[in-house]
């Protein structure tokens, strides 16, 4: 508790030093955030510098916040996106100690060699090159990368997250737009993301899933995860080689086709979202290499899988239809989809929302296709939707961030990139596949047992609720469902009696003709069969 209070006081000193009280408006008390004064630098620059001075947790928080362009004022998101996770590495000897503590054995038991000098360091973990012992039949051990959490990272993150919650509480109390900005919810979202990143087994599982989804593809490759050597604090994976995607000079020297490289990045993203429903949600340049063995068909190398995203089946469909409607300039369809999906309240005026969407979309659509920005469309759409009580969807926030990363990266590689020309075939193929009779039949087959099991109980529950005083129309619907259920039960009974009757009639005829029994016995069996038919007819 003492360390948290001391940390909070240090943060408040930073707030005063950089004049961040300006962000709170006149409602913030000067004794807390300092008296207003003039600064040479813009408030957005000062915010970035303050976050960098507060350390890795606040840097990552600012990076996460930079994706919320639907919330931030103009210029702030762009400035926060410049935040650098510039963290010095910790000692290699300490990394060895942490790994041995996780394993309970010396490193030599598992690794033929281990480089104490780290390859790279970040705010949560750092990575070292190593080589496993050779297995039977292997000429030498496999090259691997060992990722290990920083010492005391859990304690430091928990401390700073607790402080962020307290700061969010102050913002919720004093900021004039706190209701719209929802500072406590933003911190809660960051809390979830950063704690997911602290579980390296989770990251390994994400990498394994992505590798399985793209097995055999020449578009992208992912490292193999060595789960036998991995724990929550140590992750061992295949050592991947390639050129960092932002090393433009090296890629040019290798003769890489940048148009193909940019288009392949877009194709990978949209297939991850719609075909696989499992997308890499942290696709910044530091997490992507390029293999240049075939420069006219360059292949991506995916790295760092701490943050991934997925959508519900309904969200996938609504999102695909939103994109298609946007490029067809069908703004009413977009408005209707937002209400149908539950993203907007049911009482939203479709006509008003359609007009608002047209206002933000037309300036974008009046550009050449190669200049149209998916990311900008999503940002403006979410921002305008907030005026109509849009409910924040965390999975869509991750998606928006990833679209911006992919689009920005693609246009850096090839400024004339026509995102729509690459994305549209993927979306249309997914829509055709989803609407195919085979897929529809598969969905029906999977859902039918559950529907049949739940239907009788559903009618009973509905009638019970309706008896508590709901509308006559709804009560009539409940009784109709009860009648349908009774008809289904009756039909099942009739089917059983029909099958019994048919069996008896056929058996009686065969007995009378071929079995050598008396005619009256065969006739009796036939009569019993006819009686079963009558029973089936009466229900």
mmCIF file of N, CA and C in Angstrom, residues 212-305:
data_model
loop_
_atom_site.group_PDB
_atom_site.id
_atom_site.type_symbol
_atom_site.label_atom_id
_atom_site.label_comp_id
_atom_site.label_asym_id
_atom_site.label_seq_id
_atom_site.Cartn_x
_atom_site.Cartn_y
_atom_site.Cartn_z
ATOM 1 N N UNK A 212 -1.466 -23.500 -37.037
ATOM 2 C CA UNK A 212 -2.342 -24.546 -37.559
ATOM 3 C C UNK A 212 -3.268 -23.977 -38.647
ATOM 4 N N UNK A 213 -3.775 -22.760 -38.418
ATOM 5 C CA UNK A 213 -4.668 -22.138 -39.411
ATOM 6 C C UNK A 213 -3.973 -21.895 -40.750
ATOM 7 N N UNK A 214 -2.650 -21.656 -40.717
ATOM 8 C CA UNK A 214 -1.917 -21.281 -41.925
ATOM 9 C C UNK A 214 -0.902 -22.332 -42.349
ATOM 10 N N UNK A 215 -1.080 -23.548 -41.870
ATOM 11 C CA UNK A 215 -0.151 -24.624 -42.226
ATOM 12 C C UNK A 215 -0.123 -24.817 -43.741
ATOM 13 N N UNK A 216 1.069 -24.870 -44.310
ATOM 14 C CA UNK A 216 1.220 -25.085 -45.745
ATOM 15 C C UNK A 216 1.027 -23.857 -46.597
ATOM 16 N N UNK A 217 0.749 -22.697 -46.003
ATOM 17 C CA UNK A 217 0.519 -21.478 -46.779
ATOM 18 C C UNK A 217 1.852 -20.852 -47.180
ATOM 19 N N UNK A 218 1.871 -20.224 -48.362
ATOM 20 C CA UNK A 218 3.069 -19.482 -48.763
ATOM 21 C C UNK A 218 2.900 -17.991 -48.481
ATOM 22 N N UNK A 219 1.818 -17.621 -47.764
ATOM 23 C CA UNK A 219 1.586 -16.215 -47.410
ATOM 24 C C UNK A 219 2.277 -15.838 -46.100
ATOM 25 N N UNK A 220 2.196 -16.730 -45.110
ATOM 26 C CA UNK A 220 2.726 -16.411 -43.784
ATOM 27 C C UNK A 220 3.133 -17.703 -43.082
ATOM 28 N N UNK A 221 4.131 -17.591 -42.222
ATOM 29 C CA UNK A 221 4.601 -18.716 -41.428
ATOM 30 C C UNK A 221 4.730 -18.266 -39.984
ATOM 31 N N UNK A 222 4.527 -19.208 -39.049
ATOM 32 C CA UNK A 222 4.606 -18.907 -37.623
ATOM 33 C C UNK A 222 5.580 -19.874 -36.960
ATOM 34 N N UNK A 223 6.221 -19.464 -35.878
ATOM 35 C CA UNK A 223 7.194 -20.353 -35.220
ATOM 36 C C UNK A 223 6.511 -21.538 -34.535
ATOM 37 N N UNK A 224 7.199 -22.662 -34.550
ATOM 38 C CA UNK A 224 6.728 -23.819 -33.788
ATOM 39 C C UNK A 224 6.994 -23.562 -32.307
ATOM 40 N N UNK A 225 6.025 -23.884 -31.472
ATOM 41 C CA UNK A 225 6.160 -23.690 -30.027
ATOM 42 C C UNK A 225 6.589 -25.006 -29.384
ATOM 43 N N UNK A 226 7.613 -24.949 -28.547
ATOM 44 C CA UNK A 226 8.083 -26.127 -27.826
ATOM 45 C C UNK A 226 7.446 -26.115 -26.429
ATOM 46 N N UNK A 227 6.247 -26.677 -26.356
ATOM 47 C CA UNK A 227 5.493 -26.624 -25.100
ATOM 48 C C UNK A 227 6.176 -27.414 -23.976
ATOM 49 N N UNK A 228 6.949 -28.446 -24.321
ATOM 50 C CA UNK A 228 7.630 -29.235 -23.288
ATOM 51 C C UNK A 228 8.638 -28.405 -22.516
ATOM 52 N N UNK A 229 9.080 -27.298 -23.095
ATOM 53 C CA UNK A 229 10.082 -26.454 -22.450
ATOM 54 C C UNK A 229 9.486 -25.132 -21.965
ATOM 55 N N UNK A 230 8.178 -24.978 -22.047
ATOM 56 C CA UNK A 230 7.546 -23.691 -21.763
ATOM 57 C C UNK A 230 6.744 -23.725 -20.469
ATOM 58 N N UNK A 231 6.663 -22.566 -19.817
ATOM 59 C CA UNK A 231 5.855 -22.383 -18.608
ATOM 60 C C UNK A 231 5.137 -21.045 -18.722
ATOM 61 N N UNK A 232 4.446 -20.639 -17.660
ATOM 62 C CA UNK A 232 3.766 -19.341 -17.693
ATOM 63 C C UNK A 232 4.751 -18.184 -17.810
ATOM 64 N N UNK A 233 5.991 -18.383 -17.371
ATOM 65 C CA UNK A 233 6.972 -17.290 -17.378
ATOM 66 C C UNK A 233 8.094 -17.495 -18.387
ATOM 67 N N UNK A 234 8.124 -18.646 -19.053
ATOM 68 C CA UNK A 234 9.161 -18.940 -20.040
ATOM 69 C C UNK A 234 8.494 -19.552 -21.272
ATOM 70 N N UNK A 235 8.816 -19.011 -22.458
ATOM 71 C CA UNK A 235 8.269 -19.537 -23.707
ATOM 72 C C UNK A 235 9.422 -19.859 -24.648
ATOM 73 N N UNK A 236 9.449 -21.090 -25.139
ATOM 74 C CA UNK A 236 10.499 -21.522 -26.054
ATOM 75 C C UNK A 236 9.864 -21.793 -27.411
ATOM 76 N N UNK A 237 10.408 -21.151 -28.444
ATOM 77 C CA UNK A 237 9.833 -21.278 -29.779
ATOM 78 C C UNK A 237 10.930 -21.369 -30.823
ATOM 79 N N UNK A 238 10.543 -21.829 -32.000
ATOM 80 C CA UNK A 238 11.465 -21.914 -33.122
ATOM 81 C C UNK A 238 12.064 -20.542 -33.435
ATOM 82 N N UNK A 239 13.365 -20.538 -33.742
ATOM 83 C CA UNK A 239 14.043 -19.283 -34.113
ATOM 84 C C UNK A 239 13.728 -18.979 -35.577
ATOM 85 N N UNK A 240 12.985 -17.925 -35.810
ATOM 86 C CA UNK A 240 12.577 -17.551 -37.161
ATOM 87 C C UNK A 240 13.549 -16.513 -37.725
ATOM 88 N N UNK A 241 13.849 -16.649 -39.005
ATOM 89 C CA UNK A 241 14.762 -15.715 -39.658
ATOM 90 C C UNK A 241 14.015 -14.933 -40.737
ATOM 91 N N UNK A 242 14.414 -13.702 -40.921
ATOM 92 C CA UNK A 242 13.788 -12.861 -41.932
ATOM 93 C C UNK A 242 14.247 -11.423 -41.797
ATOM 94 N N UNK A 243 13.728 -10.570 -42.660
ATOM 95 C CA UNK A 243 14.060 -9.148 -42.652
ATOM 96 C C UNK A 243 12.933 -8.389 -41.962
ATOM 97 N N UNK A 244 13.233 -7.544 -40.971
ATOM 98 C CA UNK A 244 12.162 -6.733 -40.367
ATOM 99 C C UNK A 244 11.418 -5.955 -41.453
ATOM 100 N N UNK A 245 10.085 -5.925 -41.346
ATOM 101 C CA UNK A 245 9.297 -5.364 -42.437
ATOM 102 C C UNK A 245 9.499 -3.862 -42.612
ATOM 103 N N UNK A 246 10.032 -3.185 -41.607
ATOM 104 C CA UNK A 246 10.295 -1.753 -41.767
ATOM 105 C C UNK A 246 11.730 -1.471 -42.225
ATOM 106 N N UNK A 247 12.506 -2.536 -42.521
ATOM 107 C CA UNK A 247 13.853 -2.368 -43.074
ATOM 108 C C UNK A 247 13.730 -2.290 -44.601
ATOM 109 N N UNK A 248 13.246 -1.162 -45.070
ATOM 110 C CA UNK A 248 12.897 -0.994 -46.483
ATOM 111 C C UNK A 248 14.116 -1.165 -47.390
ATOM 112 N N UNK A 249 15.271 -0.643 -46.972
ATOM 113 C CA UNK A 249 16.460 -0.709 -47.822
ATOM 114 C C UNK A 249 16.872 -2.157 -48.083
ATOM 115 N N UNK A 250 16.846 -2.990 -47.047
ATOM 116 C CA UNK A 250 17.223 -4.397 -47.222
ATOM 117 C C UNK A 250 16.215 -5.121 -48.099
ATOM 118 N N UNK A 251 14.932 -4.820 -47.922
ATOM 119 C CA UNK A 251 13.901 -5.442 -48.756
ATOM 120 C C UNK A 251 14.065 -5.022 -50.224
ATOM 121 N N UNK A 252 14.394 -3.747 -50.455
ATOM 122 C CA UNK A 252 14.621 -3.286 -51.826
ATOM 123 C C UNK A 252 15.822 -3.994 -52.443
ATOM 124 N N UNK A 253 16.897 -4.123 -51.643
ATOM 125 C CA UNK A 253 18.105 -4.777 -52.150
ATOM 126 C C UNK A 253 17.839 -6.239 -52.508
ATOM 127 N N UNK A 254 16.877 -6.856 -51.832
ATOM 128 C CA UNK A 254 16.528 -8.255 -52.121
ATOM 129 C C UNK A 254 15.586 -8.373 -53.306
ATOM 130 N N UNK A 255 15.141 -7.234 -53.858
ATOM 131 C CA UNK A 255 14.267 -7.266 -55.027
ATOM 132 C C UNK A 255 12.822 -7.588 -54.719
ATOM 133 N N UNK A 256 12.378 -7.325 -53.483
ATOM 134 C CA UNK A 256 11.005 -7.659 -53.073
ATOM 135 C C UNK A 256 9.999 -6.815 -53.856
ATOM 136 N N UNK A 257 8.925 -7.445 -54.291
ATOM 137 C CA UNK A 257 7.814 -6.759 -54.952
ATOM 138 C C UNK A 257 6.919 -6.154 -53.864
ATOM 139 N N UNK A 258 7.004 -4.837 -53.679
ATOM 140 C CA UNK A 258 6.300 -4.198 -52.565
ATOM 141 C C UNK A 258 4.790 -4.200 -52.766
ATOM 142 N N UNK A 259 4.332 -4.147 -53.986
ATOM 143 C CA UNK A 259 2.892 -4.208 -54.238
ATOM 144 C C UNK A 259 2.336 -5.546 -53.766
ATOM 145 N N UNK A 260 3.016 -6.631 -54.140
ATOM 146 C CA UNK A 260 2.579 -7.968 -53.712
ATOM 147 C C UNK A 260 2.682 -8.099 -52.201
ATOM 148 N N UNK A 261 3.762 -7.583 -51.618
ATOM 149 C CA UNK A 261 3.947 -7.677 -50.164
ATOM 150 C C UNK A 261 2.811 -6.970 -49.425
ATOM 151 N N UNK A 262 2.457 -5.768 -49.877
ATOM 152 C CA UNK A 262 1.376 -5.016 -49.225
ATOM 153 C C UNK A 262 0.040 -5.728 -49.375
ATOM 154 N N UNK A 263 -0.249 -6.216 -50.592
ATOM 155 C CA UNK A 263 -1.521 -6.901 -50.823
ATOM 156 C C UNK A 263 -1.609 -8.194 -50.035
ATOM 157 N N UNK A 264 -0.493 -8.901 -49.906
ATOM 158 C CA UNK A 264 -0.508 -10.143 -49.124
ATOM 159 C C UNK A 264 -0.797 -9.866 -47.643
ATOM 160 N N UNK A 265 -0.291 -8.756 -47.124
ATOM 161 C CA UNK A 265 -0.578 -8.400 -45.736
ATOM 162 C C UNK A 265 -2.065 -8.175 -45.509
ATOM 163 N N UNK A 266 -2.718 -7.488 -46.452
ATOM 164 C CA UNK A 266 -4.163 -7.245 -46.352
ATOM 165 C C UNK A 266 -4.925 -8.570 -46.447
ATOM 166 N N UNK A 267 -4.529 -9.416 -47.393
ATOM 167 C CA UNK A 267 -5.201 -10.706 -47.558
ATOM 168 C C UNK A 267 -5.094 -11.563 -46.295
ATOM 169 N N UNK A 268 -3.900 -11.580 -45.698
ATOM 170 C CA UNK A 268 -3.698 -12.354 -44.460
ATOM 171 C C UNK A 268 -4.646 -11.863 -43.374
ATOM 172 N N UNK A 269 -4.716 -10.544 -43.199
ATOM 173 C CA UNK A 269 -5.559 -9.997 -42.134
ATOM 174 C C UNK A 269 -7.026 -10.358 -42.335
ATOM 175 N N UNK A 270 -7.555 -10.140 -43.535
ATOM 176 C CA UNK A 270 -8.977 -10.390 -43.744
ATOM 177 C C UNK A 270 -9.310 -11.889 -43.675
ATOM 178 N N UNK A 271 -8.374 -12.732 -44.081
ATOM 179 C CA UNK A 271 -8.617 -14.168 -43.929
ATOM 180 C C UNK A 271 -8.565 -14.573 -42.461
ATOM 181 N N UNK A 272 -7.687 -13.952 -41.687
ATOM 182 C CA UNK A 272 -7.657 -14.240 -40.254
ATOM 183 C C UNK A 272 -8.981 -13.860 -39.600
ATOM 184 N N UNK A 273 -9.526 -12.716 -39.988
ATOM 185 C CA UNK A 273 -10.760 -12.226 -39.352
ATOM 186 C C UNK A 273 -11.972 -13.041 -39.791
ATOM 187 N N UNK A 274 -12.102 -13.300 -41.100
ATOM 188 C CA UNK A 274 -13.347 -13.883 -41.605
ATOM 189 C C UNK A 274 -13.248 -15.393 -41.839
ATOM 190 N N UNK A 275 -12.168 -15.867 -42.406
ATOM 191 C CA UNK A 275 -12.060 -17.313 -42.628
ATOM 192 C C UNK A 275 -11.788 -18.064 -41.331
ATOM 193 N N UNK A 276 -10.811 -17.547 -40.528
ATOM 194 C CA UNK A 276 -10.370 -18.267 -39.336
ATOM 195 C C UNK A 276 -11.040 -17.775 -38.061
ATOM 196 N N UNK A 277 -11.531 -16.527 -38.067
ATOM 197 C CA UNK A 277 -12.072 -15.897 -36.854
ATOM 198 C C UNK A 277 -11.057 -15.953 -35.715
ATOM 199 N N UNK A 278 -9.796 -15.671 -36.031
ATOM 200 C CA UNK A 278 -8.723 -15.658 -35.031
ATOM 201 C C UNK A 278 -7.602 -14.811 -35.624
ATOM 202 N N UNK A 279 -7.487 -13.551 -35.161
ATOM 203 C CA UNK A 279 -6.549 -12.643 -35.811
ATOM 204 C C UNK A 279 -5.503 -12.109 -34.843
ATOM 205 N N UNK A 280 -4.303 -11.939 -35.396
ATOM 206 C CA UNK A 280 -3.194 -11.336 -34.672
ATOM 207 C C UNK A 280 -3.540 -9.864 -34.469
ATOM 208 N N UNK A 281 -3.659 -9.431 -33.215
ATOM 209 C CA UNK A 281 -4.160 -8.082 -32.938
ATOM 210 C C UNK A 281 -3.056 -7.120 -32.520
ATOM 211 N N UNK A 282 -1.792 -7.481 -32.803
ATOM 212 C CA UNK A 282 -0.684 -6.600 -32.452
ATOM 213 C C UNK A 282 0.310 -6.558 -33.609
ATOM 214 N N UNK A 283 -0.210 -6.265 -34.807
ATOM 215 C CA UNK A 283 0.586 -6.363 -36.031
ATOM 216 C C UNK A 283 1.310 -5.055 -36.337
ATOM 217 N N UNK A 284 2.177 -4.625 -35.420
ATOM 218 C CA UNK A 284 3.019 -3.470 -35.730
ATOM 219 C C UNK A 284 4.341 -3.980 -36.320
ATOM 220 N N UNK A 285 5.133 -3.103 -36.939
ATOM 221 C CA UNK A 285 6.323 -3.553 -37.666
ATOM 222 C C UNK A 285 7.297 -4.394 -36.846
ATOM 223 N N UNK A 286 7.390 -4.154 -35.539
ATOM 224 C CA UNK A 286 8.313 -4.926 -34.715
ATOM 225 C C UNK A 286 7.948 -6.395 -34.599
ATOM 226 N N UNK A 287 6.731 -6.741 -34.956
ATOM 227 C CA UNK A 287 6.266 -8.121 -34.819
ATOM 228 C C UNK A 287 6.176 -8.861 -36.155
ATOM 229 N N UNK A 288 6.762 -8.300 -37.207
ATOM 230 C CA UNK A 288 6.630 -8.910 -38.534
ATOM 231 C C UNK A 288 7.989 -8.940 -39.233
ATOM 232 N N UNK A 289 8.391 -10.112 -39.680
ATOM 233 C CA UNK A 289 9.550 -10.275 -40.560
ATOM 234 C C UNK A 289 9.048 -10.653 -41.954
ATOM 235 N N UNK A 290 9.968 -10.581 -42.932
ATOM 236 C CA UNK A 290 9.665 -10.999 -44.294
ATOM 237 C C UNK A 290 10.759 -11.954 -44.769
ATOM 238 N N UNK A 291 10.350 -13.095 -45.306
ATOM 239 C CA UNK A 291 11.292 -14.015 -45.935
ATOM 240 C C UNK A 291 11.373 -13.673 -47.423
ATOM 241 N N UNK A 292 12.594 -13.441 -47.901
ATOM 242 C CA UNK A 292 12.790 -12.914 -49.253
ATOM 243 C C UNK A 292 13.365 -13.951 -50.215
ATOM 244 N N UNK A 293 13.251 -15.246 -49.882
ATOM 245 C CA UNK A 293 13.778 -16.296 -50.777
ATOM 246 C C UNK A 293 13.146 -16.205 -52.169
ATOM 247 N N UNK A 294 11.856 -15.860 -52.200
ATOM 248 C CA UNK A 294 11.139 -15.669 -53.462
ATOM 249 C C UNK A 294 10.624 -14.225 -53.476
ATOM 250 N N UNK A 295 11.442 -13.285 -53.951
ATOM 251 C CA UNK A 295 11.101 -11.856 -53.802
ATOM 252 C C UNK A 295 9.801 -11.440 -54.488
ATOM 253 N N UNK A 296 9.369 -12.187 -55.514
ATOM 254 C CA UNK A 296 8.104 -11.830 -56.167
ATOM 255 C C UNK A 296 6.903 -12.470 -55.456
ATOM 256 N N UNK A 297 7.188 -13.345 -54.511
ATOM 257 C CA UNK A 297 6.142 -13.925 -53.659
ATOM 258 C C UNK A 297 6.651 -13.928 -52.209
ATOM 259 N N UNK A 298 6.942 -12.752 -51.658
ATOM 260 C CA UNK A 298 7.519 -12.684 -50.310
ATOM 261 C C UNK A 298 6.557 -13.249 -49.270
ATOM 262 N N UNK A 299 7.115 -13.899 -48.256
ATOM 263 C CA UNK A 299 6.285 -14.525 -47.227
ATOM 264 C C UNK A 299 6.491 -13.831 -45.886
ATOM 265 N N UNK A 300 5.373 -13.584 -45.206
ATOM 266 C CA UNK A 300 5.406 -12.945 -43.892
ATOM 267 C C UNK A 300 5.819 -13.956 -42.819
ATOM 268 N N UNK A 301 6.451 -13.432 -41.765
ATOM 269 C CA UNK A 301 6.764 -14.221 -40.573
ATOM 270 C C UNK A 301 6.094 -13.529 -39.393
ATOM 271 N N UNK A 302 5.147 -14.198 -38.750
ATOM 272 C CA UNK A 302 4.447 -13.622 -37.606
ATOM 273 C C UNK A 302 5.206 -13.863 -36.317
ATOM 274 N N UNK A 303 5.273 -12.843 -35.456
ATOM 275 C CA UNK A 303 5.961 -12.935 -34.168
ATOM 276 C C UNK A 303 5.112 -12.275 -33.084
ATOM 277 N N UNK A 304 5.364 -12.665 -31.830
ATOM 278 C CA UNK A 304 4.752 -12.024 -30.657
ATOM 279 C C UNK A 304 3.230 -12.133 -30.691
ATOM 280 N N UNK A 305 2.706 -13.131 -29.983
ATOM 281 C CA UNK A 305 1.288 -13.478 -30.096
ATOM 282 C C UNK A 305 0.521 -13.251 -28.789
#
